Coordinates of C-alpha atoms in Angstrom, one line a residue:
A766 CA -11.3 3.6 -15.5
A767 CA -13.9 3.7 -18.3
F768 CA -15.0 7.3 -17.7
S769 CA -15.0 9.2 -20.9
E770 CA -16.3 12.5 -22.4
K771 CA -18.2 10.6 -25.0
Q772 CA -20.1 8.5 -22.5
V773 CA -20.9 11.6 -20.4
A774 CA -22.2 13.3 -23.5
A775 CA -24.3 10.3 -24.5
R776 CA -25.8 10.0 -21.1
A777 CA -26.6 13.8 -21.0
G778 CA -28.0 13.6 -24.5
V779 CA -25.7 16.3 -25.9
D780 CA -22.9 16.4 -28.5
V781 CA -19.4 15.7 -27.1
R782 CA -18.3 19.2 -28.3
E783 CA -20.7 20.7 -25.8
I784 CA -19.1 18.8 -23.0
R785 CA -15.6 19.9 -24.2
R786 CA -16.8 23.5 -24.4
H787 CA -17.4 23.5 -20.6
W788 CA -14.6 21.0 -19.6
P789 CA -11.6 21.1 -21.9
N790 CA -10.3 17.7 -20.8
T791 CA -11.4 14.4 -19.1
R792 CA -9.6 15.3 -15.9
E793 CA -11.5 18.5 -15.4
L794 CA -14.8 16.8 -16.4
L795 CA -14.1 14.0 -13.9
G796 CA -13.2 16.5 -11.2
A797 CA -16.5 18.4 -11.8
T798 CA -18.4 15.2 -11.7
L799 CA -16.8 14.1 -8.4
E800 CA -17.4 17.5 -6.9
A801 CA -21.1 17.4 -7.9
Y802 CA -21.3 13.8 -6.5
F803 CA -19.7 14.8 -3.2
D804 CA -21.7 18.1 -2.9
G805 CA -24.9 16.2 -3.0
R806 CA -23.9 13.7 -0.4
L807 CA -21.6 15.5 2.1
P808 CA -22.0 19.0 3.1
V809 CA -18.7 20.1 4.8
P810 CA -19.4 19.2 8.4
D811 CA -19.3 22.0 11.0
T812 CA -19.8 20.3 14.4
G813 CA -17.8 23.0 16.3
S814 CA -14.7 20.9 16.7
L815 CA -12.0 19.4 14.5
R816 CA -12.6 16.0 16.1
G817 CA -16.3 16.1 15.5
D818 CA -15.9 17.3 11.9
L819 CA -13.3 14.6 11.1
R820 CA -15.5 11.9 12.7
V821 CA -18.4 13.0 10.4
F822 CA -16.0 13.0 7.5
A823 CA -14.6 9.6 8.3
C824 CA -18.1 8.1 8.8
W825 CA -19.1 9.5 5.4
L826 CA -16.0 7.8 3.9
A827 CA -17.0 4.6 5.5
S828 CA -20.5 4.9 4.1
V829 CA -19.1 5.4 0.6
Y830 CA -16.7 2.5 1.0
N831 CA -19.6 0.3 1.9
T832 CA -21.3 0.8 -1.5
S833 CA -20.5 -1.0 -4.7
L834 CA -19.3 2.3 -6.2
G835 CA -17.0 2.8 -3.2
R836 CA -15.6 -0.6 -3.5
R837 CA -14.9 0.0 -7.2
L838 CA -13.2 3.3 -6.4
L839 CA -11.1 1.5 -3.8
D840 CA -10.1 -1.2 -6.2
A841 CA -9.1 1.4 -8.8
L842 CA -7.2 3.5 -6.3
M843 CA -5.3 0.5 -4.9
S844 CA -3.6 -0.2 -8.3
R845 CA -0.7 1.8 -9.6
P846 CA -1.9 5.0 -11.3
S847 CA 0.3 4.3 -14.3
D848 CA -1.6 1.1 -14.9
W849 CA -4.9 2.9 -15.6
D850 CA -5.0 6.6 -14.9
V851 CA -4.3 8.0 -18.3
S852 CA -6.9 10.8 -17.8
G853 CA -5.6 12.0 -14.4
A854 CA -8.6 10.6 -12.4
R855 CA -6.6 9.9 -9.3
R856 CA -5.4 13.5 -9.1
A857 CA -8.9 14.8 -9.7
L858 CA -10.2 12.7 -6.8
L859 CA -7.4 13.9 -4.5
D860 CA -8.0 17.5 -5.6
V861 CA -11.7 17.2 -4.8
R862 CA -10.9 15.6 -1.4
A863 CA -8.4 18.3 -0.5
K864 CA -10.8 21.1 -1.5
R865 CA -13.6 19.7 0.6
S866 CA -11.5 19.1 3.6
Q867 CA -9.3 22.3 3.7
V868 CA -12.1 24.2 5.4
L869 CA -12.2 21.6 8.3
F870 CA -8.5 22.1 9.0
R871 CA -8.6 25.9 8.5
R872 CA -11.3 26.0 11.2
G873 CA -9.3 23.6 13.4
I874 CA -6.3 25.9 13.1
E875 CA -8.4 29.0 13.9
R876 CA -9.8 27.3 17.0
G877 CA -6.3 26.2 18.1
E878 CA -7.0 22.5 17.8
C879 CA -4.2 21.8 15.4
D880 CA -0.9 23.2 14.2
A881 CA -0.9 25.6 11.3
D882 CA 1.8 23.6 9.5
I883 CA -0.2 20.3 9.6
D884 CA 0.3 18.2 6.5
V885 CA -3.3 17.9 5.5
E886 CA -2.7 15.6 2.5
R887 CA -0.9 13.0 4.7
L888 CA -3.5 13.3 7.4
L889 CA -6.2 12.7 4.8
D890 CA -4.3 9.7 3.5
L891 CA -4.3 8.2 7.0
I892 CA -8.0 8.8 7.4
A893 CA -8.8 7.4 4.0
I894 CA -6.7 4.2 4.3
G895 CA -7.6 3.7 7.9
T896 CA -11.3 3.7 7.1
A897 CA -10.8 1.6 4.0
L898 CA -8.9 -1.2 5.7
P899 CA -11.9 -3.2 6.9
V900 CA -13.2 -3.4 3.3
V901 CA -9.8 -4.0 1.6
F902 CA -8.2 -6.4 4.1
H903 CA -11.1 -8.0 5.9
D904 CA -13.9 -7.8 3.3
R905 CA -16.3 -6.5 5.8
P906 CA -18.3 -3.2 6.0
V907 CA -16.8 -0.2 7.7
T908 CA -18.7 0.8 10.8
D909 CA -19.0 4.2 12.5
D910 CA -17.0 2.7 15.4
D911 CA -14.2 1.9 12.9
A912 CA -14.3 5.5 11.6
H913 CA -14.3 7.0 15.1
F914 CA -11.4 4.8 16.1
V915 CA -9.3 6.0 13.2
I916 CA -9.9 9.7 14.0
D917 CA -9.4 9.3 17.7
T918 CA -6.2 7.3 17.2
I919 CA -4.9 9.9 14.8
L920 CA -5.7 12.8 17.0
D921 CA -4.7 11.2 20.3
G922 CA -1.9 8.9 19.3
V923 CA -1.4 5.6 21.0
G924 CA 1.6 6.2 23.2
R925 CA 1.7 7.4 26.8
D926 CA 4.8 9.5 26.3
R927 CA 5.0 11.3 22.9
R928 CA 8.6 12.5 23.5
E929 CA 11.3 11.3 21.2

């Protein structure tokens, strides 16, 4: 919520005009910052299967949620965007998330592991909230088992008969 061009410029030791020359608004700057953060911490997984890729992705989310930064992000994301998101930070975060995960689903579609019309954003929302619940509701770290459970439940469902 306190992210600003001026603070980034000060931290980088440059004039704020230099920052604005490369990123014309705070949302684009934050998007680039998040992209760089994620690039350094999670290469897009390629395990050979959608399930494997999503498990790696969910475990990575869990590891982020278990950090103090991750908990602050969760706290910020749990509030209404109109209460704090004047710069479009939420949209920037969702855009980065979508960009990084599109390749996982594209490969899954190409391998015939999921339907071409899958609603990627809603699926990502399920993964994100499912892996965040231990932290948000139970105040405990998220484990790899938690992350695997979320992915396996999403991909397999819970019912014996999936007919309407």
